[in-house]
Coordinates of C-alpha atoms and ligand atoms in Angstrom, one line a residue:
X5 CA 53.9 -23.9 -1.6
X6 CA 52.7 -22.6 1.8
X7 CA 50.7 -25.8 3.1
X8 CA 47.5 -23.3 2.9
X9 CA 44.1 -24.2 1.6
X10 CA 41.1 -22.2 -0.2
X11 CA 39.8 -22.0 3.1
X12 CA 42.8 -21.5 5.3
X13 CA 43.4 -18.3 2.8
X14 CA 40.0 -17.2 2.6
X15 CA 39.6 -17.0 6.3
X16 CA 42.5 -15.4 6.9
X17 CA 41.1 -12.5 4.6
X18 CA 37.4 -12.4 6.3
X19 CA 39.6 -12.2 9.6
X20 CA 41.8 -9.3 8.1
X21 CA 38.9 -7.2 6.8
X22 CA 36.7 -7.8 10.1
X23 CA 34.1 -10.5 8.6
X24 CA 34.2 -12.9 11.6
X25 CA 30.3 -13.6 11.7
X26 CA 29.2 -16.0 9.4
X27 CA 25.0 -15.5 8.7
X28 CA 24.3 -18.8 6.8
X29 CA 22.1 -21.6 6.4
X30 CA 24.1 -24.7 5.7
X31 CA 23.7 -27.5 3.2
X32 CA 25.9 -30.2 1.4
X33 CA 27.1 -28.1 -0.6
X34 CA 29.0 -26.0 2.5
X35 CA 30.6 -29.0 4.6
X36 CA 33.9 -28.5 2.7
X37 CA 33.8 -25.0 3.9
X38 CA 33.2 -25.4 7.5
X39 CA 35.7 -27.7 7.9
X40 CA 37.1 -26.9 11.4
X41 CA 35.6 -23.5 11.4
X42 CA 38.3 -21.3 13.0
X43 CA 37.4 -20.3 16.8
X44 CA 37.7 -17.0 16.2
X45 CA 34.7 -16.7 13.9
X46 CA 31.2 -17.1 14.9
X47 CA 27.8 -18.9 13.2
X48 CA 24.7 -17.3 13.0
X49 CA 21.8 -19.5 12.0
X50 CA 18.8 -18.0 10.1
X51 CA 16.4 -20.6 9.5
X52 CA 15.8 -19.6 6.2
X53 CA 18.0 -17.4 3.3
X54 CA 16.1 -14.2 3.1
X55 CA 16.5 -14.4 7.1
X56 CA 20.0 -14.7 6.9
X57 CA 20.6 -12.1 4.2
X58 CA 18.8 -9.6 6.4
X59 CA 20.4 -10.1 9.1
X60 CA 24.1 -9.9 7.8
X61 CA 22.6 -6.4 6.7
X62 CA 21.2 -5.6 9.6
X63 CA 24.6 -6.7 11.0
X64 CA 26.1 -4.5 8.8
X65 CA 25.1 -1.4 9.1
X66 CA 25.4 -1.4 13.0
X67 CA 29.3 -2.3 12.9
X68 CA 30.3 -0.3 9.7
X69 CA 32.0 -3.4 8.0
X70 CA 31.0 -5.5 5.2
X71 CA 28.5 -8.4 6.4
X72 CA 29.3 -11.8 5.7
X73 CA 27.0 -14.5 4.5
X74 CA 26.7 -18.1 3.7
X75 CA 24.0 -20.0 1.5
X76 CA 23.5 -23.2 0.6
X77 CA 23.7 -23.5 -3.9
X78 CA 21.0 -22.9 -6.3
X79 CA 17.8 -23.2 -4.1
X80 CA 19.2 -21.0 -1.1
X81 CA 20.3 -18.3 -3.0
X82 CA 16.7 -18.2 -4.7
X83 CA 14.8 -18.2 -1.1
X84 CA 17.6 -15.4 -0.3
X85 CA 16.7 -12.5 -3.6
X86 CA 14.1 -10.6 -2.2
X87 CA 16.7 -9.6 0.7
X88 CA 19.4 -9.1 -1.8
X89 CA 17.2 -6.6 -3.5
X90 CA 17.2 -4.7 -0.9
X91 CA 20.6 -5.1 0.2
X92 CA 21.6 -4.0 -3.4
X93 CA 19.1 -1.0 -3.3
X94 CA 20.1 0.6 -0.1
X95 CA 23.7 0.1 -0.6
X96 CA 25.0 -2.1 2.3
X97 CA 28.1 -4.2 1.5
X98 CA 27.6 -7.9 1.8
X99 CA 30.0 -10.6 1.0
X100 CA 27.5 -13.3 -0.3
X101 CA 28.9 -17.0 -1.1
X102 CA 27.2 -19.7 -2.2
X103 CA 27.7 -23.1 -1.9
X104 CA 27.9 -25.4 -5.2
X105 CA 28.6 -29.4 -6.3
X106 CA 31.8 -30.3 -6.6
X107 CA 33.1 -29.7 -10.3
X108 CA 33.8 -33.3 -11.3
X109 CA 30.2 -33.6 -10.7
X110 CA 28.9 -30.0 -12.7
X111 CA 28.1 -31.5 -16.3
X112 CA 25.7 -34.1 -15.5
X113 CA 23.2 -31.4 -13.7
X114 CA 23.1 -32.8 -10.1
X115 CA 21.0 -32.9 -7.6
X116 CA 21.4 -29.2 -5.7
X117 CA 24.0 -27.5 -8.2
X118 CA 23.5 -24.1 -9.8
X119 CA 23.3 -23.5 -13.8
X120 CA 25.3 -20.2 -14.5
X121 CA 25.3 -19.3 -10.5
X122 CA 27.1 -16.3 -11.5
X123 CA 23.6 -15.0 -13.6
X124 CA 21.1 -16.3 -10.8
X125 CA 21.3 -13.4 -8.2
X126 CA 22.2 -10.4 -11.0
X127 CA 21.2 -7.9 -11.4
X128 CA 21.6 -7.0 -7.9
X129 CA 24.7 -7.5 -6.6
X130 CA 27.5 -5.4 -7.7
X131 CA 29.8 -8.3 -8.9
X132 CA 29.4 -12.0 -9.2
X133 CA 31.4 -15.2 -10.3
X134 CA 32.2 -18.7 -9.8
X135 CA 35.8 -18.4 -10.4
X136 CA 37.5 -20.7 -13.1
X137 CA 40.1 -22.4 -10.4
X138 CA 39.9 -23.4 -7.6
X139 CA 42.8 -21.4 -6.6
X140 CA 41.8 -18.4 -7.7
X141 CA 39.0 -18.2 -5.4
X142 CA 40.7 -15.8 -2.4
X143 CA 41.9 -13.3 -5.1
X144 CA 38.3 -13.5 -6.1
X145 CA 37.1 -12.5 -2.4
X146 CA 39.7 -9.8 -2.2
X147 CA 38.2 -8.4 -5.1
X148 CA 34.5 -8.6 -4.5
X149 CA 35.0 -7.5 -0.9
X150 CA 36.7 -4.4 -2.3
X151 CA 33.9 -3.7 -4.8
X152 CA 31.2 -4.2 -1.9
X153 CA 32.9 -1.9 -0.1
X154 CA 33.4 0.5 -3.0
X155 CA 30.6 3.7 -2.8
X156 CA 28.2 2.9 -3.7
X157 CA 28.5 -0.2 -1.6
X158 CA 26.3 -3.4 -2.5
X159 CA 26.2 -7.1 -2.2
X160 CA 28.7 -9.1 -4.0
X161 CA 28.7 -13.1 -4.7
X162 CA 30.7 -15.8 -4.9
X163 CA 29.7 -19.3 -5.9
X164 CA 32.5 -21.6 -4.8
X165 CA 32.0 -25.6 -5.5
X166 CA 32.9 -27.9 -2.8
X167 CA 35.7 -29.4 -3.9
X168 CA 37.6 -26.1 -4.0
X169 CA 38.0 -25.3 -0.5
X170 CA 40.4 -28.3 0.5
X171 CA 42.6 -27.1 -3.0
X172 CA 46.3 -25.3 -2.3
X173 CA 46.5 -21.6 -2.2
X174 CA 48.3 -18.6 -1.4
X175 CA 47.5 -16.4 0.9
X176 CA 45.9 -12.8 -0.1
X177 CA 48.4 -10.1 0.0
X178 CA 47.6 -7.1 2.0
X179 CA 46.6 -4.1 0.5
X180 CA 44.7 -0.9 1.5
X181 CA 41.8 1.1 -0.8
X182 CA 41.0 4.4 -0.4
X183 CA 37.7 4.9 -1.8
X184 CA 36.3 8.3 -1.1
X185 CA 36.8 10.5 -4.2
X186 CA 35.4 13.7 -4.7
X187 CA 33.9 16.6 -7.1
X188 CA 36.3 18.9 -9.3
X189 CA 36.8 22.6 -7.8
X190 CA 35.0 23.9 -10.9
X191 CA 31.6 21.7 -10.2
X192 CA 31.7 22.8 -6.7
X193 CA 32.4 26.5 -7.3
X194 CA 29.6 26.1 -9.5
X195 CA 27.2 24.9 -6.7
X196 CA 28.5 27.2 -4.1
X197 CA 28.2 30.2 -6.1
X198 CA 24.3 28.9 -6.6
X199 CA 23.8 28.7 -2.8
X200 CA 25.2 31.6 -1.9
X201 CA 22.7 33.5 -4.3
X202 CA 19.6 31.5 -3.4
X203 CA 16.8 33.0 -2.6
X204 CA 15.7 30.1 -0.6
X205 CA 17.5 27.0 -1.0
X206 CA 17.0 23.6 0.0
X207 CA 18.2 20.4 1.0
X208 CA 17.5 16.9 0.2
X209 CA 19.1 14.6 2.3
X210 CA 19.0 10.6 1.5
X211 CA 20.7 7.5 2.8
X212 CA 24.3 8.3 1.0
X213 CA 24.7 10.9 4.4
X214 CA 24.3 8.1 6.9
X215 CA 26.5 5.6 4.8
X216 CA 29.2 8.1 4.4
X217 CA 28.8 9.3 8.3
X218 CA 28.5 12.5 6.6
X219 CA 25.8 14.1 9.3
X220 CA 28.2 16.7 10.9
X221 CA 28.8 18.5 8.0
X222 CA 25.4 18.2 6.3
X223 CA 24.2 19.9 9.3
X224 CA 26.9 22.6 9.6
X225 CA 26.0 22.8 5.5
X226 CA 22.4 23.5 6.4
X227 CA 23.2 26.1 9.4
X228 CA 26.0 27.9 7.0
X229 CA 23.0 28.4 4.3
X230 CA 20.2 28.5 6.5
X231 CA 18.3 26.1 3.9
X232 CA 15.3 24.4 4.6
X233 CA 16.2 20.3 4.8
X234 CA 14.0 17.5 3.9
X235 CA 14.9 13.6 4.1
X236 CA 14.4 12.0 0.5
X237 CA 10.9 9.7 0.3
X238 CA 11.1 6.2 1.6
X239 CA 14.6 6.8 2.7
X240 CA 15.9 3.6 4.3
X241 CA 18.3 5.5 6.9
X242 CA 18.0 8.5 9.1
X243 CA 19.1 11.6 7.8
X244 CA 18.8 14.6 9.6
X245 CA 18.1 15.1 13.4
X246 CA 14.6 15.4 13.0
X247 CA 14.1 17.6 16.2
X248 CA 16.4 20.6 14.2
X249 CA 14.6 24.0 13.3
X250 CA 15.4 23.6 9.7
X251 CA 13.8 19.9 9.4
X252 CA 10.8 20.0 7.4
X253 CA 9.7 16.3 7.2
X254 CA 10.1 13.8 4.7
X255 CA 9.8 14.5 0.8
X256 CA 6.6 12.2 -0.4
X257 CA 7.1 9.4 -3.4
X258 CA 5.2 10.7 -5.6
X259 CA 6.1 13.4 -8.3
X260 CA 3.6 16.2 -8.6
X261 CA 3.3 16.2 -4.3
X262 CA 7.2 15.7 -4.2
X263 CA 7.2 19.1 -6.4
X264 CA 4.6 21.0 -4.3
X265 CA 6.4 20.3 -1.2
X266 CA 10.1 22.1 -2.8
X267 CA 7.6 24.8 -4.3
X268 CA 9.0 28.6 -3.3
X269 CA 12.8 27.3 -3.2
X270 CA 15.5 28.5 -6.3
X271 CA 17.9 26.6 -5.7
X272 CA 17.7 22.3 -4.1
X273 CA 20.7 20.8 -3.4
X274 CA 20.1 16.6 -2.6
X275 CA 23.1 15.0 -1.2
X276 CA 23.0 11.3 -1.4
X277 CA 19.6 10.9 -2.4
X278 CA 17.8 9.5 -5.8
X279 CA 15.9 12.1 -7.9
X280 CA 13.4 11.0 -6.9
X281 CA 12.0 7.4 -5.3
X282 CA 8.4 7.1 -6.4
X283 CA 6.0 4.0 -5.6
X284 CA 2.9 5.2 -7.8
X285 CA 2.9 7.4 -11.0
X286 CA 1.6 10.6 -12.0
X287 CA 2.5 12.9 -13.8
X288 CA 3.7 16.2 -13.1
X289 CA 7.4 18.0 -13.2
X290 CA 9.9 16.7 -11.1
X291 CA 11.1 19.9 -9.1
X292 CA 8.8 23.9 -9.6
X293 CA 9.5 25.7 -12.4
X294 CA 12.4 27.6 -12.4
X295 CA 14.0 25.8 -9.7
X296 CA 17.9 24.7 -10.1
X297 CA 18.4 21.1 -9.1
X298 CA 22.2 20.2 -7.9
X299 CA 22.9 16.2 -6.8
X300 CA 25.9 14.8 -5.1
X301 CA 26.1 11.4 -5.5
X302 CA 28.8 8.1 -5.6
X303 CA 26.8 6.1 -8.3
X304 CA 27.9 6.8 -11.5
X305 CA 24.4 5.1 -12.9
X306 CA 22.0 7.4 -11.0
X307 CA 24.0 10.1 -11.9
X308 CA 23.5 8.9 -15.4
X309 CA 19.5 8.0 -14.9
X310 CA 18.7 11.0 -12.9
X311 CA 16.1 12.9 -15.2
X312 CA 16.7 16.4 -14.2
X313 CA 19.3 18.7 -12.2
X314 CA 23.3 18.9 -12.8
X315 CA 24.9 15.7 -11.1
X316 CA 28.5 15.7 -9.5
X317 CA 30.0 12.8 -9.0
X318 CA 31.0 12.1 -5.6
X319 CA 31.4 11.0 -2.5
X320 CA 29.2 12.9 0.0
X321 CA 31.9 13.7 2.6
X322 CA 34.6 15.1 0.0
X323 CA 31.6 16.9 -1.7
X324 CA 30.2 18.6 1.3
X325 CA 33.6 19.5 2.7
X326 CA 34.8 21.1 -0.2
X327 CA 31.4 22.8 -0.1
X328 CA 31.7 24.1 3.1
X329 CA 35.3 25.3 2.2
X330 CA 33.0 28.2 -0.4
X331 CA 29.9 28.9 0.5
X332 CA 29.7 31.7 2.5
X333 CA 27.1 32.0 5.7
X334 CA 23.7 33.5 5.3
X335 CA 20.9 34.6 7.8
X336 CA 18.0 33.2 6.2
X337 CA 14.6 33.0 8.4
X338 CA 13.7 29.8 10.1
X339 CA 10.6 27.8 9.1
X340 CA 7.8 27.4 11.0
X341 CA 8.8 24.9 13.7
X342 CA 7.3 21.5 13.2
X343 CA 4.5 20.5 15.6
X344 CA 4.1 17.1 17.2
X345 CA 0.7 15.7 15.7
X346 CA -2.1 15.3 18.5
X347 CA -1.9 12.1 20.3
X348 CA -4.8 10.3 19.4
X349 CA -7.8 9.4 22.0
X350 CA -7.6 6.0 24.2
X351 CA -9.8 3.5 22.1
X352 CA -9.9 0.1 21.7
X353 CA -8.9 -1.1 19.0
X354 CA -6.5 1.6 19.6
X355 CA -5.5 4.4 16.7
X356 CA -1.7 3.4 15.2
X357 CA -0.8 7.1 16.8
X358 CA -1.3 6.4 19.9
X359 CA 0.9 3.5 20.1
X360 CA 3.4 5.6 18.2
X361 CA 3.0 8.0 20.6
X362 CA 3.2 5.4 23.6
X363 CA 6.4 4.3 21.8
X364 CA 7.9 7.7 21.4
X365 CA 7.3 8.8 24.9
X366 CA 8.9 5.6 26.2
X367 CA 11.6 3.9 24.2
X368 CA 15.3 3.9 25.9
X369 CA 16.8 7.1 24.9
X370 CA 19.6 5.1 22.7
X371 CA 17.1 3.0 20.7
X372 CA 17.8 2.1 17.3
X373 CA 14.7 1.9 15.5
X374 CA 13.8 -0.6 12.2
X375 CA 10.4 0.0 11.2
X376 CA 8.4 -2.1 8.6
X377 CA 4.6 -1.1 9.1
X378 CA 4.3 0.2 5.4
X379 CA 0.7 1.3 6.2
X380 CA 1.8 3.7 9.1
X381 CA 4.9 5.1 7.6
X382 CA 4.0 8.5 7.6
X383 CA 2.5 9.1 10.5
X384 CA 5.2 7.3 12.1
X385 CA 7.8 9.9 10.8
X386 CA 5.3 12.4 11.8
X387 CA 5.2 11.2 15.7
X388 CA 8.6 9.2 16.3
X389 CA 11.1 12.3 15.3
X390 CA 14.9 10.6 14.8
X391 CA 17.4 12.9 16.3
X392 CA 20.6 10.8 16.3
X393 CA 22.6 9.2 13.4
X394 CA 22.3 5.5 12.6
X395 CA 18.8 5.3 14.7
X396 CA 16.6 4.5 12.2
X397 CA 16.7 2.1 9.1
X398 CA 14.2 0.3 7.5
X399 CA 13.6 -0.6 3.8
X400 CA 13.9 2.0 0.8
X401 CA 13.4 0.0 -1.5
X402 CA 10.2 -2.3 -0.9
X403 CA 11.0 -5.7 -0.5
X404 CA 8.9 -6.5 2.8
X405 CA 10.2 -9.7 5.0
X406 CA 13.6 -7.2 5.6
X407 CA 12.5 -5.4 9.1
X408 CA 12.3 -8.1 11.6
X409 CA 15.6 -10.0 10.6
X410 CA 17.1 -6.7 9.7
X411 CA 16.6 -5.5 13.7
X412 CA 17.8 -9.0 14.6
X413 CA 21.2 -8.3 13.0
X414 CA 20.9 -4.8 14.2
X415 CA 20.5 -6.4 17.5
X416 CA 23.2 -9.1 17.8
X417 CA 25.8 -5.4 17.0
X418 CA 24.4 -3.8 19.7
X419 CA 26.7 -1.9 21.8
X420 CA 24.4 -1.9 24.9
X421 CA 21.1 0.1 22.6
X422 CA 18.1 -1.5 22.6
X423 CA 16.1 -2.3 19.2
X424 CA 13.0 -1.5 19.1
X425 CA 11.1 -2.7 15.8
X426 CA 8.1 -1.3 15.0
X427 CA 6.4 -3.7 12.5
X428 CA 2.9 -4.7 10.8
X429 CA 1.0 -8.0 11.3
X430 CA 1.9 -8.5 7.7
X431 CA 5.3 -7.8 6.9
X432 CA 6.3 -9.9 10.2
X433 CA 4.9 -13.0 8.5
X434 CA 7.0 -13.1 5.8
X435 CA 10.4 -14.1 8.1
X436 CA 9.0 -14.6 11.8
X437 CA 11.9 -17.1 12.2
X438 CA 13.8 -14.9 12.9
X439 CA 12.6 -14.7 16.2
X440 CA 14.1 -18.2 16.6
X441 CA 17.1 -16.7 15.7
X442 CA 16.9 -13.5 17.8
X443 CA 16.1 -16.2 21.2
X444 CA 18.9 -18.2 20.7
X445 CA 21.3 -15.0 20.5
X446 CA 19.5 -13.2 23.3
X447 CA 19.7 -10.5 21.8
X448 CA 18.1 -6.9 22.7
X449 CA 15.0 -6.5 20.8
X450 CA 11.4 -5.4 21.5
X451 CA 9.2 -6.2 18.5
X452 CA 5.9 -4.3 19.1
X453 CA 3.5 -5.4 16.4
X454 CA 0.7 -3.2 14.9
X455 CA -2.1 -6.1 14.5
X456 CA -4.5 -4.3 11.8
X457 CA -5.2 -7.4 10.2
X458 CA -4.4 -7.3 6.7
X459 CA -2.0 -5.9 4.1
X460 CA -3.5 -2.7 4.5
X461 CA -0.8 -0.5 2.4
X462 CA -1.9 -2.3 -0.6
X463 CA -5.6 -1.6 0.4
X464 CA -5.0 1.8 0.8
X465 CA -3.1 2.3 -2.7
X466 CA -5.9 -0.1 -3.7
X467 CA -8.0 3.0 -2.6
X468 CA -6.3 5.5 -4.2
X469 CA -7.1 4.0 -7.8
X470 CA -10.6 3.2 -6.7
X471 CA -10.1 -0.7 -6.3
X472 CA -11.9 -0.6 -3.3
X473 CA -11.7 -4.4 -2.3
X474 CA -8.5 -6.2 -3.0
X475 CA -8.3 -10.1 -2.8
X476 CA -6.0 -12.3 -0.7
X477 CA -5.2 -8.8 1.9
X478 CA -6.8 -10.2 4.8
X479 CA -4.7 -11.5 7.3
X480 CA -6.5 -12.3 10.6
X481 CA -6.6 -15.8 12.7
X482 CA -2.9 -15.3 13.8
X483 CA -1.5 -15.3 17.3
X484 CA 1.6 -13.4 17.3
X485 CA 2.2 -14.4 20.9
X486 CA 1.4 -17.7 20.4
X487 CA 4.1 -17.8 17.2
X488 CA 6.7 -15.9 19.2
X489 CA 6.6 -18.2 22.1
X490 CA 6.8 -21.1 19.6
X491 CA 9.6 -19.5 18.3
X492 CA 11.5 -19.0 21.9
X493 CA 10.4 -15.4 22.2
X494 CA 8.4 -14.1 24.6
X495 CA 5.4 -12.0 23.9
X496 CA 2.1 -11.0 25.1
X497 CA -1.0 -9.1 23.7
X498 CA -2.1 -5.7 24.5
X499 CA -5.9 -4.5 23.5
X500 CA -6.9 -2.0 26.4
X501 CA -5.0 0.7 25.8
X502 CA -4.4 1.7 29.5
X503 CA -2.2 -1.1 29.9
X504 CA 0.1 -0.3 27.0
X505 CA 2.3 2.3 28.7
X506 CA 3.6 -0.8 31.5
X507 CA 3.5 -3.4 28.6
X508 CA 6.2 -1.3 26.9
X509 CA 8.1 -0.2 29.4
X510 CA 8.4 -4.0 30.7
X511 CA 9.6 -4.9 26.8
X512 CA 11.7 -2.5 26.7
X513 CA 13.4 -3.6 29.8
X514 CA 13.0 -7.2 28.9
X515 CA 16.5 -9.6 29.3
X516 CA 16.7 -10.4 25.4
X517 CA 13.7 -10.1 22.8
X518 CA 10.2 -9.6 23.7
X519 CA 7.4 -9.1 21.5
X520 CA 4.5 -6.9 21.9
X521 CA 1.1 -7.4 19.7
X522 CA -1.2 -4.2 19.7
X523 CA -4.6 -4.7 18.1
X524 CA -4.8 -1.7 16.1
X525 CA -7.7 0.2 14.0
X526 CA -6.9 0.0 10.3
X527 CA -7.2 3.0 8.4
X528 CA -9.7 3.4 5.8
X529 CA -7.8 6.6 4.0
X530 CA -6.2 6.2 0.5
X531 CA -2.4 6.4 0.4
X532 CA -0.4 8.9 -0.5
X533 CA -3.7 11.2 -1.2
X534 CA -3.6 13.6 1.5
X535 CA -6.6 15.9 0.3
X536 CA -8.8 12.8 0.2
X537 CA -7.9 12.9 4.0
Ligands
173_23 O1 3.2 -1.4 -2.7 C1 3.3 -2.6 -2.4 O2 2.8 -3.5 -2.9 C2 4.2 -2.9 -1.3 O3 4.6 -4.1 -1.2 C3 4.7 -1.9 -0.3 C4 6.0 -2.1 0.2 C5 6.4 -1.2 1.1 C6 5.7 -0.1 1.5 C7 4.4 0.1 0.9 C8 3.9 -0.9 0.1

């Protein structure tokens, strides 16, 4: 015997693989496992699960290494779902336990413990289990940290009972996975061939090209072909550089105007991206008639699901290099370049562009953005172009209560960039705690807040359908200030819009978070119904 414990030997491994922040919310169920936490590993407090779920993502995704995150047993995990949703939709690798009674205790239901823990949180994590033993419970980590960190990446979970972690153990043995794999030659002589005799091909680039840190050659792809490149709808990362002459904008989520937009091209290629994301139905084809529709992706199921194109299995670095290894280089002429939308005029309550604008014109030139204004999403793609890697993320897949947390997390990896998150009156509600969290860290962070007073993405899909007035999505009577500085941020309203240029620039350059609240006009157009417009 080595002397070590459950805990002793699953440390050792969160140390080994990088996972030296703990996001958690403790509870009975956890004492065992905090017993003298090493030094070398850090708490973070979310004051509630979702909070702290978002946050290890956020986390995440700004240092490149699985997120680690501690919840207290049945009741925690519930608050936490919505966020591991997400964190299970847009693929970022999260090392979940869970606390749980002892097992003496588990047959007689008590107070706290989880029935069938391993079911509660599927399907969206990639692998779950209480292990049998209590010894067993490191190999288990080793394991789920390896699938989290397999593409496609995802959260994983781990209910451990209490009266495991004091139990002997061996350590973990070291042991390194590759995990890029990549397309045969055949598949991608087969694609090449259809790009070098495209009329006019495109691209469709999602969130697998920012996972994989595949930008590089997904741009020297696009030059080599001269296609035309759009990001995939709702995509939760940033894709291309927005400011190249090739960018077109971003595909829409909905499948006759997602069709339109690829209209005039042979041959689409979409690397890392789902065929397609929708949010409302209606029928129509999924790519022009005619077309050719090739998809690189790591995710055996959506290469399963997919309902059209020719799928290759891969990873999107290994696929695009060996890509770029056949396809010859072709002049094809440039689009039209994209123009800036017209900044709207001063008003008060001021238009959403304008602040965008404001925001666009003076953000630090190294801010990472997170957005969660689901009303404004568009024309914020349309006015904030992203030109750098790893500078925008927000949710793809839906669940609101992710941004603010998410930017917290984003935050407390900083490097020396500033956050800047760009959120609505009604998706900050759902986890403004996490400004408690975000004071207590310091951490740099300018929330600006577009106050339009209600839930007005579900109004204007409400619109779109004709359901013209739609109960419970009226949100006024808050103060946001008022909240923030309860919460130990500081904050301050902004309503005549000549004093919004300072009032950014001052939260920008704020010591640790600030939030901003912006009384906004709400916009009385359907969604996703441009000719309405
Ligand atoms: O459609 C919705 O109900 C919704 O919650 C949502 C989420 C994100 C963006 C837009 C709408």
């Amino acid at each position: 015997m080595t002397g070590l414990t459950v805990r002793d030997a699953v440390f050792d491994f969160c140390r080994r693989a990088g996972m030296t922040t703990v996001f958690g919310n403790p509870g009975s169920t956890e004492l065992t496992m905090f017993r003298d936490f090493p030094e070398d590993f850090s708490y973070v407090l979310g004051l509630q699960e979702s909070i702290v779920v978002a946050a290890a993502a956020g986390h995440a995704l700004g240092t490149g290494r699985a997120g680690l995150v501690s919840l207290h047993s049945a009741g925690g995990v519930g608050h936490s779902l919505g966020a591991v949703f997400n964190a299970y939709r847009d693929r970022v690798p999260l090392v979940v336990f869970a606390g749980q009674q002892s097992r003496p205790m588990l047959p007689t239901r008590p107070f706290l413990s989880a029935d069938k823990p391993a079911e509660f949180p599927r399907p969206y994590v990639k692998w779950s289990a209480q292990p049998e033993r209590a010894e067993s419970v490191p190999g288990a980590l080793a394991e789920a940290y390896r699938i989290a960190m397999t593409p496609p990446r995802g959260p994983v979970f781990l209910s451990v009972p209490e009266d495991d972690w004091d139990h002997p153990a061996e350590p973990v043995p070291h042991r390194e996975v590759h995990t890029g794999f990549g397309a045969s030659p055949e598949a991608l002589a087969e694609v090449a061939a259809a790009l070098d005799g495209a009329a006019s091909p495109v691209l469709i680039v999602g969130p697998g090209v920012e996972d994989e840190n595949a930008l590089p050659l997904v741009v020297e792809l696009a030059e080599r072909t001269g296609a035309h490149v759009w990001i995939s709808p709702l995509s939760g990362r940033s894709g291309f550089p927005e400011d190249h002459p090739q960018f077109r904008g971003f595909l829409p989520p909905v499948r006759d105007q997602l069709a339109g937009r690829l209209e005039g091209h042979d041959v689409i290629l979409a690397l890392g991206a789902p065929i397609f994301v929708y949010h409302v139905h209606v029928e129509g084809r999924f790519i022009p008639e005619g077309a050719r529709l090739f998809h690189f992706d790591c995710d055996p199921e959506q290469v399963a699901w997919a309902p059209v194109g020719t799928s290759v299995l891969t990873t999107i670095d290994t696929g695009v290099r060996g890509l770029l290894e056949r396809v010859g280089k072709t002049e094809r002429p440039l689009p039209e370049p994209r123009l800036l939308p017209a900044t709207p005029l001063a008003s008060t309550p001021m238009d959403p562009g304008f602040v965008m604008d404001a925001i666009r014109d003076l953000k630090p030139p190294n801010a990472v953005i997170v957005e969660e204004a689901p009303s404004h999403r568009d024309d914020f793609h349309a006015r904030v172009p992203i030109t750098a890697s790893g500078t925008f993320l927000t949710t793809g897949s839906g669940a609101l209560g992710w941004g603010l947390p998410l930017a917290v997390g984003r935050a407390l990896a900083s490097g020396g960039e500033r956050v800047v998150c760009v959120i609505g009156d009604g998706s900050i509600m759902y986890s403004v705690q996490a400004l408690w969290t975000a004071a207590q860290h310091n951490v740099p962070m300018t929330v600006v807040v577009l106050r339009n007073g209600g839930y007005q993405a579900v109004k204007a899909l409400g619109r779109r359908i004709g359901v013209e007035s739609v109960p419970g999505s009226n949100i006024a009577g808050l103060d946001y200030p008022a909240v923030a500085q309860g919460l130990g941020v500081p904050g301050r309203t902004v309503t005549d819009p000549a004093e919004l240029p300072e009032a950014l620039s001052a939260g920008f350059a704020h010591d640790g978070p600030f939030l901003i609240d912006v009384a906004v006009s709400a916009d009385e157009s359907p969604m996703y119904e441009p000719w309405a417009r």
